[in-house]
Structures are given as structure tokens and as C-alpha cells.
mmCIF file of C-alpha atoms in Angstrom:
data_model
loop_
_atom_site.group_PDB
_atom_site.id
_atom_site.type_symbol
_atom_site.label_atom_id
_atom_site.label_comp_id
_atom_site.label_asym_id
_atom_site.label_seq_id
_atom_site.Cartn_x
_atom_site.Cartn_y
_atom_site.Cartn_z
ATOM 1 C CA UNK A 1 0.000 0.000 0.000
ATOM 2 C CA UNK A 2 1.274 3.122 -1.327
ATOM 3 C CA UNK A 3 -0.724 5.793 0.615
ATOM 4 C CA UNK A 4 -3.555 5.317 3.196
ATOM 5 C CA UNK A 5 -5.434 7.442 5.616
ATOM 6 C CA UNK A 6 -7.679 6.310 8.429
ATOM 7 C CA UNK A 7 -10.302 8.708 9.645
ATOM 8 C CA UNK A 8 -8.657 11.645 8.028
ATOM 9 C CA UNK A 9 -10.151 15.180 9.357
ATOM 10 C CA UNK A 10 -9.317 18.929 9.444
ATOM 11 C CA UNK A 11 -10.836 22.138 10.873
ATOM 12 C CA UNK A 12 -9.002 25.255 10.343
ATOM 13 C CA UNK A 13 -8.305 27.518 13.598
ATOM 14 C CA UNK A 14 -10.672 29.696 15.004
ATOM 15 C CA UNK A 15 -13.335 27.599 13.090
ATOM 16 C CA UNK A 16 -15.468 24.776 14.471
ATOM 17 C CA UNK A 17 -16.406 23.253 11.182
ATOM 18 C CA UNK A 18 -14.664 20.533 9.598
ATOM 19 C CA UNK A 19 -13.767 20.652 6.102
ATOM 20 C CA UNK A 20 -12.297 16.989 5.874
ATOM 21 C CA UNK A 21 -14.694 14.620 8.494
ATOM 22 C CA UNK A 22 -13.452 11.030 8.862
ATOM 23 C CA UNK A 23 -12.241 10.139 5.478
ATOM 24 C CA UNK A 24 -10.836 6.550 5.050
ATOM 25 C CA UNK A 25 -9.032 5.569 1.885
ATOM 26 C CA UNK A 26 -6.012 3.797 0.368
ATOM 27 C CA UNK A 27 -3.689 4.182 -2.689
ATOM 28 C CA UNK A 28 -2.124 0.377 -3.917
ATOM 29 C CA UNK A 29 1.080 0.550 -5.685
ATOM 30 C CA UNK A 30 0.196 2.294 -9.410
ATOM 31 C CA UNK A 31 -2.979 3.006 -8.911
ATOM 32 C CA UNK A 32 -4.966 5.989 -9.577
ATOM 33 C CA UNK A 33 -7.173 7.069 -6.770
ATOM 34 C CA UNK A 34 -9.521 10.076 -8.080
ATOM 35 C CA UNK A 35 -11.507 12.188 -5.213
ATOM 36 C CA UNK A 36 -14.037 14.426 -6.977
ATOM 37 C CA UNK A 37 -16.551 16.744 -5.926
ATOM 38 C CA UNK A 38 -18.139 20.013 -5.938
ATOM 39 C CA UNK A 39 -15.947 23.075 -4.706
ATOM 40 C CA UNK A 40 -15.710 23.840 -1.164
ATOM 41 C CA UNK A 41 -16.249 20.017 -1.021
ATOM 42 C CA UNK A 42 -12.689 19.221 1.090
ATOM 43 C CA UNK A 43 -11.180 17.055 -1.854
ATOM 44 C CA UNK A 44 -7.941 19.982 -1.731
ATOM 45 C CA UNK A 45 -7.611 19.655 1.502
ATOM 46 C CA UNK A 46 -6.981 16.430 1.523
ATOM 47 C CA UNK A 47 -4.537 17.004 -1.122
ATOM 48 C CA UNK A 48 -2.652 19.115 0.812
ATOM 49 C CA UNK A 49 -2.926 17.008 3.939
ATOM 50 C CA UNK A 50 -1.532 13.983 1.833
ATOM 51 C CA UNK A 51 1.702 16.472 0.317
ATOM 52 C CA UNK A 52 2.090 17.456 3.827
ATOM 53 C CA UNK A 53 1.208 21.001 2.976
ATOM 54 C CA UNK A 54 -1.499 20.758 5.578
ATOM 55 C CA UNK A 55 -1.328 18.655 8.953
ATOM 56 C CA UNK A 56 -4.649 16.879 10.030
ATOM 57 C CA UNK A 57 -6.758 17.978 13.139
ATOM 58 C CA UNK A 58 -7.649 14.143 13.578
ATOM 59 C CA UNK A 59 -6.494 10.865 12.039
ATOM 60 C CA UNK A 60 -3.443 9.419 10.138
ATOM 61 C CA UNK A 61 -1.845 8.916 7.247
ATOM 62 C CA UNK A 62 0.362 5.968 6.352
ATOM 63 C CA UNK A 63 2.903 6.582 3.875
ATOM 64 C CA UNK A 64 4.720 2.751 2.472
ATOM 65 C CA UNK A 65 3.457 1.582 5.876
ATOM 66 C CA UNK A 66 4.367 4.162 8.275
ATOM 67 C CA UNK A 67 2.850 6.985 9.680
ATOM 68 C CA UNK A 68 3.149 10.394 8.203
ATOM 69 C CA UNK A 69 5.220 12.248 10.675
ATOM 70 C CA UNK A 70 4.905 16.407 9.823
ATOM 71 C CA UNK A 71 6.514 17.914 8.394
ATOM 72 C CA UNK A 72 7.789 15.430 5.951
ATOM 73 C CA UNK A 73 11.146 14.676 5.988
ATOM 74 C CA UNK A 74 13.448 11.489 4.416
ATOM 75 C CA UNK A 75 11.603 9.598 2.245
ATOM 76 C CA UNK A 76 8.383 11.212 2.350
ATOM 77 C CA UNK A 77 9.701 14.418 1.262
ATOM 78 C CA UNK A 78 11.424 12.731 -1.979
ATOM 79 C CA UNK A 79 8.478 10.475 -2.518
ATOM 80 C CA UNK A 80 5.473 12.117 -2.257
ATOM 81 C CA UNK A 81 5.132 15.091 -4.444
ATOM 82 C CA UNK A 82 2.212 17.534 -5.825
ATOM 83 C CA UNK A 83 1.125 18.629 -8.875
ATOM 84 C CA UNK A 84 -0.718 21.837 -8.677
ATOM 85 C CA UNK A 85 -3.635 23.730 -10.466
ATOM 86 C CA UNK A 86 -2.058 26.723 -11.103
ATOM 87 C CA UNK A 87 1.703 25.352 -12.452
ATOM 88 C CA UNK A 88 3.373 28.533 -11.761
ATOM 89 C CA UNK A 89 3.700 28.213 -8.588
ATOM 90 C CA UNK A 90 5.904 25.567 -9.050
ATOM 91 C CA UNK A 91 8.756 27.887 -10.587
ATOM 92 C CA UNK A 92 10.593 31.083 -9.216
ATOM 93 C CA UNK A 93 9.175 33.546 -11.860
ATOM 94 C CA UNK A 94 12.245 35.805 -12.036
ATOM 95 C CA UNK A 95 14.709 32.843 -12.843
ATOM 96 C CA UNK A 96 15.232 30.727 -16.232
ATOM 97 C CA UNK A 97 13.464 26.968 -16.029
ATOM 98 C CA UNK A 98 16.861 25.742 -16.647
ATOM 99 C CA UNK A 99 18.186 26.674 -13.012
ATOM 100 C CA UNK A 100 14.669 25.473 -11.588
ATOM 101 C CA UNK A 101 14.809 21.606 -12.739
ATOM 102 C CA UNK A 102 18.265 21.523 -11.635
ATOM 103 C CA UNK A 103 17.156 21.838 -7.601
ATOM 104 C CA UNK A 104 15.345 18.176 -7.468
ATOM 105 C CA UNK A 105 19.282 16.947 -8.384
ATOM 106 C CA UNK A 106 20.687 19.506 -5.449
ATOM 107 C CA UNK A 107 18.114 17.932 -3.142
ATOM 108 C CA UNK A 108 19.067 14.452 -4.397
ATOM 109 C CA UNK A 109 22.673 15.209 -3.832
ATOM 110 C CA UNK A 110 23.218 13.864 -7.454
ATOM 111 C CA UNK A 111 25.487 15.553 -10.100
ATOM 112 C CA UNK A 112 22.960 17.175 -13.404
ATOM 113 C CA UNK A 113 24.164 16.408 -16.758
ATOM 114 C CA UNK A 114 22.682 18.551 -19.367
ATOM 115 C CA UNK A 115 22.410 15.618 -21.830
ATOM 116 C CA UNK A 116 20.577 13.372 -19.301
ATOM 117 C CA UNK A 117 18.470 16.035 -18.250
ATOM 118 C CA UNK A 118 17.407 17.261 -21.655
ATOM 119 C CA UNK A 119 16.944 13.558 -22.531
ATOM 120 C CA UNK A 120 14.455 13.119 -20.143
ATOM 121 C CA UNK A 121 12.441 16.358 -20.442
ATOM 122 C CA UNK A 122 12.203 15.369 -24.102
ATOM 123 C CA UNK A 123 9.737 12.651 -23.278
ATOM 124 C CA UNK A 124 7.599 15.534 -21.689
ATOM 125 C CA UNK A 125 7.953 17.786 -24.742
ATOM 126 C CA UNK A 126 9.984 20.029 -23.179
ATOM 127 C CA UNK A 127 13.433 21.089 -25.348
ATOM 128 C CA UNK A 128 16.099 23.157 -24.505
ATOM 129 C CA UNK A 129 14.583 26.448 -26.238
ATOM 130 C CA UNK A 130 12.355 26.091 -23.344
ATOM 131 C CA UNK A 131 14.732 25.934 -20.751
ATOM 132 C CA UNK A 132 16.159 29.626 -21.615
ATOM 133 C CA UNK A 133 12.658 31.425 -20.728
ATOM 134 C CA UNK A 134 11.038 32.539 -17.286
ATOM 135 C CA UNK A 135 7.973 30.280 -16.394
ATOM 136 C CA UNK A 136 5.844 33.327 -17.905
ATOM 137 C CA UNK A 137 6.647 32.959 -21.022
ATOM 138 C CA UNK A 138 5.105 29.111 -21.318
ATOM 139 C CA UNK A 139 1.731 28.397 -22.238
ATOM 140 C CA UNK A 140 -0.323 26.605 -20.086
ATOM 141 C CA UNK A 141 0.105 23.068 -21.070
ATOM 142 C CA UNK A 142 4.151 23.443 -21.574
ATOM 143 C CA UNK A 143 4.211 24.512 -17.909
ATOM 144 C CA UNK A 144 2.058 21.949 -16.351
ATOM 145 C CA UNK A 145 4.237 19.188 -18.620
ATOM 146 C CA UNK A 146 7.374 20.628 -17.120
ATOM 147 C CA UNK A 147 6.161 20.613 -13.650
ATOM 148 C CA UNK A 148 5.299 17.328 -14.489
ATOM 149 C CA UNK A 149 8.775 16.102 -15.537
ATOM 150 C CA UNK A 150 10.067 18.321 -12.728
ATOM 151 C CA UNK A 151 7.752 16.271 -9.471
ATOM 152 C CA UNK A 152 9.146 12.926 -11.589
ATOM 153 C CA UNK A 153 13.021 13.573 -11.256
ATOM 154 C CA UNK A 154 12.496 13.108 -7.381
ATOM 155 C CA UNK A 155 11.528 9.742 -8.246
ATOM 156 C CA UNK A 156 8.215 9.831 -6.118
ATOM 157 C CA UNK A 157 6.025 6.722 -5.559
ATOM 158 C CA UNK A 158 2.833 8.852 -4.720
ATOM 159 C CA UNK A 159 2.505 12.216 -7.053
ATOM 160 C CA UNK A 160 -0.993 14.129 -6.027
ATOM 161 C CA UNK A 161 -2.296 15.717 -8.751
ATOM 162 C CA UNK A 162 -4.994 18.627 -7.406
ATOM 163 C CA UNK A 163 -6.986 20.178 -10.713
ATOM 164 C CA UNK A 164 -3.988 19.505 -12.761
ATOM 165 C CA UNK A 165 -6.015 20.153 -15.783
ATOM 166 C CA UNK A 166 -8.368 22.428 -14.883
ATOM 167 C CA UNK A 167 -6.740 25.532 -16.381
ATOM 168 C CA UNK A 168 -6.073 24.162 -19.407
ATOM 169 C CA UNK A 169 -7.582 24.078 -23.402
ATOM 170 C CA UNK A 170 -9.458 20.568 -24.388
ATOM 171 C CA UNK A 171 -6.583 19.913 -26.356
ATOM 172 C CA UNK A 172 -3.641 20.408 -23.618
ATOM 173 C CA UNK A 173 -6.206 18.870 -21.175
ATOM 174 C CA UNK A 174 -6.147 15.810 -23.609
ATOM 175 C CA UNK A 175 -2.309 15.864 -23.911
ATOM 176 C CA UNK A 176 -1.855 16.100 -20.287
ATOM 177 C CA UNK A 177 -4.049 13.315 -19.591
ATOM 178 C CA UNK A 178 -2.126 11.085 -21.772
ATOM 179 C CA UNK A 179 1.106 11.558 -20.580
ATOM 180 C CA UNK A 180 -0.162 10.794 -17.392
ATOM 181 C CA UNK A 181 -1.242 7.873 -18.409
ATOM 182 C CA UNK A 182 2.015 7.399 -20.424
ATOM 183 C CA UNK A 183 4.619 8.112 -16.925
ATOM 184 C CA UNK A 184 2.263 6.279 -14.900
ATOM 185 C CA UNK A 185 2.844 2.840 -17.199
ATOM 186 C CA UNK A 186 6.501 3.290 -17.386
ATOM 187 C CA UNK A 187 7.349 4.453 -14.047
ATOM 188 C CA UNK A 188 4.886 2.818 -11.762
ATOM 189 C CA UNK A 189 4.040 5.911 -9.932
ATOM 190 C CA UNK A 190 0.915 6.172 -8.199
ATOM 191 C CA UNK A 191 -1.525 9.056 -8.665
ATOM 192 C CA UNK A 192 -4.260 11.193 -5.715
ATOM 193 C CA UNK A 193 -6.593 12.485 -8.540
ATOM 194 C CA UNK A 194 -8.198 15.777 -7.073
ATOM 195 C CA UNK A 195 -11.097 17.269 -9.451
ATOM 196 C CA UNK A 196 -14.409 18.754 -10.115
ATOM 197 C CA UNK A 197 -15.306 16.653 -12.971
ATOM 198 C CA UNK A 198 -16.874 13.710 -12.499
ATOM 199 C CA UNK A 199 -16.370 12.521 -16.047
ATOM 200 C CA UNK A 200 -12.473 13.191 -16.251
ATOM 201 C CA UNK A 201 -12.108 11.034 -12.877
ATOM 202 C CA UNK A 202 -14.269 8.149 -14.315
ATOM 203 C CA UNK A 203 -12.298 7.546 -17.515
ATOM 204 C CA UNK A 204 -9.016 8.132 -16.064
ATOM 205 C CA UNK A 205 -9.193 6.477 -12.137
ATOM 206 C CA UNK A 206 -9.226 3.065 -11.301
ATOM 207 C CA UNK A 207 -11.096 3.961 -8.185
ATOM 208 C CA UNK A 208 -13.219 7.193 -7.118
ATOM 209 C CA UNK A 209 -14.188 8.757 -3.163
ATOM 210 C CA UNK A 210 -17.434 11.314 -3.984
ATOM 211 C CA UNK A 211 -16.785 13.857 -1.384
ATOM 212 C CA UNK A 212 -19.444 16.315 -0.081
ATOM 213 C CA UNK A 213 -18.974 18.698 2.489
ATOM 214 C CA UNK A 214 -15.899 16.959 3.823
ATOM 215 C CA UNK A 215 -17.552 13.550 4.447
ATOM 216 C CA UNK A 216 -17.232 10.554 1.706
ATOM 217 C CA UNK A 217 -20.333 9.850 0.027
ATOM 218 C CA UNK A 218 -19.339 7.383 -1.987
ATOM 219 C CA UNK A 219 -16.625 4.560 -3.336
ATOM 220 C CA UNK A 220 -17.027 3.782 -6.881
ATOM 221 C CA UNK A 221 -14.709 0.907 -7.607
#
């Protein structure tokens, strides 16, 4: 078991509600796991609780078979990452994307050859041109592909992906969706699908929580 979390909650400070209420799941070793529902629903939240962006009120998480300590350190860190909504905020805006994917090998500890590196980002579309630009000069899809490629060179076993395609054209969404698919097959990663569309989750999750109002609705399996 990859990822799983026994009676997951959170409530925010100063608030009594809780947006996450008791959620049970697990995550088997490349599997996709998709948690949809409407917004305001808690399916972010327990996104960020799973990255270790956010640290439960109540509840655990069990990460390869033991507990989730916060914050993440060791393995954890290096093997659970997060793909975002909003790419962007993956990248130091005022720096080239070149000196960006070379920090997973500085947190690795692991020497970056250009050649290996640009070999690898070319299975993500991403070529050297692109390196030489600021993350605001990408479109859309070439920025979600290279935060992609840029979660992968930690060499996670658990990447969360929250709305990863939300903010993207039907044909980028489509392209994004495959190579997920594609890194998935070859690297035997396994995915936390966050989204809003029901549809999306269906055709590309072997397994789906329905979330509403923090509490799980239903398993679709």
C-alpha cells in the first residue's frame, strides 16, 4: 500500500467546522485514486494534507506503511510530491526553467548532466529552447508538462495531482491526460486524482471517493 489514511479530518483555527470529516481511503502501488466533488467540497484539503502542505486535526496517514510524521522529511519528502492547479507556482518567476529543474538533483545530492536532463524532459515535450525562458513565457500546457517532468526527477512513488487540468484548453487537457497515463505505465508511480469533474475522474481512475462537504459519500470501484 502506497498511501492510506484512516479517519482523516481537518478544521481550520478559530473555526469549528470541519472541512475533511473522517475520510478513510487507500492508494495500492500504481494506482490511480480520483476524489471528486463540488468546490468547497474538502477534496484539496486532503490534497494538501496527503503532500504534507497541511497537517490533520484528527487521524493518520500511512505513507509505504508508516505513519506520516509532519513535516515530511526522508523519504516522504522525496516520494510524495504535488502537482498543482495553477503550475506557476511551481517555478521562481524571475529565474530561467533551466536553473529550476536543476534543484530536485541539489536535493538528491546527485550531479545534473545537461544531456541526461534534456533527454528526459524530451519525453515531456519540453526542449532546450524552453529551458532559456522565465515560467511566464510558457503556455499553459508546456508549464504543467514541465512541472510534471520536474515532481518525476524526485523519483516519487505517490505524485498528487490537485486540478492539474483544470486551467487548461481541451486539447492540452487531452495531452496532459495522456502523458499521465504514459509516466504512470513506465514508471509505476501512483496518482491522488483531485477534481471537479466527475467525467475526467471516471475515464481516467481506477477507483473514485465522492466527497461532499468533507464527508465521503461514496466509493465507486
Amino acid at each position: 500500500m502506497v498511501l492510506e489514511g484512516k479517519g482523516l479530518s481537518k478544521r481550520y483555527p478559530g473555526s469549528s467546522r470541519f472541512v475533511v470529516s473522517g475520510v478513510d481511503f487507500q492508494i495500492g502501488e500504481g494506482e490511480t485514486l480520483g476524489v471528486f466533488g463540488e468546490s468547497g467540497s474538502g477534496k484539496s484539503t486532503i490534497g494538501q494534507m496527503a503532500a504534507g502542505i497541511l497537517r490533520p486535526t484528527q487521524g493518520q496517514l500511512f505513507f509505504q506503511g508508516e505513519e506520516l510524521i509532519y513535516p515530511f522529511k526522508g523519504t516522504a519528502r522525496k516520494g510524495i510530491q504535488i502537482l498543482f492547479q495553477h503550475p506557476e507556482v511551481s517555478f521562481n518567476p524571475r529565474i530561467p526553467l533551466w536553473d529550476s529543474m536543476k534543484e530536485p538533483y541539489r536535493f538528491r545530492r546527485q550531479p545534473c548532466s545537461r544531456e541526461d536532463l534534456l533527454e528526459m524532459l524530451s519525453r515531456y515535450g519540453i526542449y532546450e529552447e524552453h529551458l532559456g525562458r522565465r515560467p511566464g513565457e510558457l503556455s499553459g500546457g508546456e508549464l504543467q508538462r514541465l512541472a510534471l517532468a520536474r515532481a518525476m526527477l524526485m523519483n516519487p512513488r505517490l505524485l498528487i495531482l490537485d486540478e492539474p487540468t483544470s486551467m487548461l484548453d481541451v486539447i492540452s487537457q487531452a495531452q496532459m491526460i495522456a502523458l499521465l497515463r504514459q509516466v504512470q505505465e513506465q514508471e509505476g508511480v501512483s496518482y491522488l486524482f483531485i477534481s471537479h469533474d466527475r467525467c475526467l475522474c471516471g475515464q481516467f481512475c481506477h477507483r473514485l471517493l465522492h466527497l461532499e462537504d468533507g464527508r465521503l459519500l461514496h466509493s465507486h470501484f
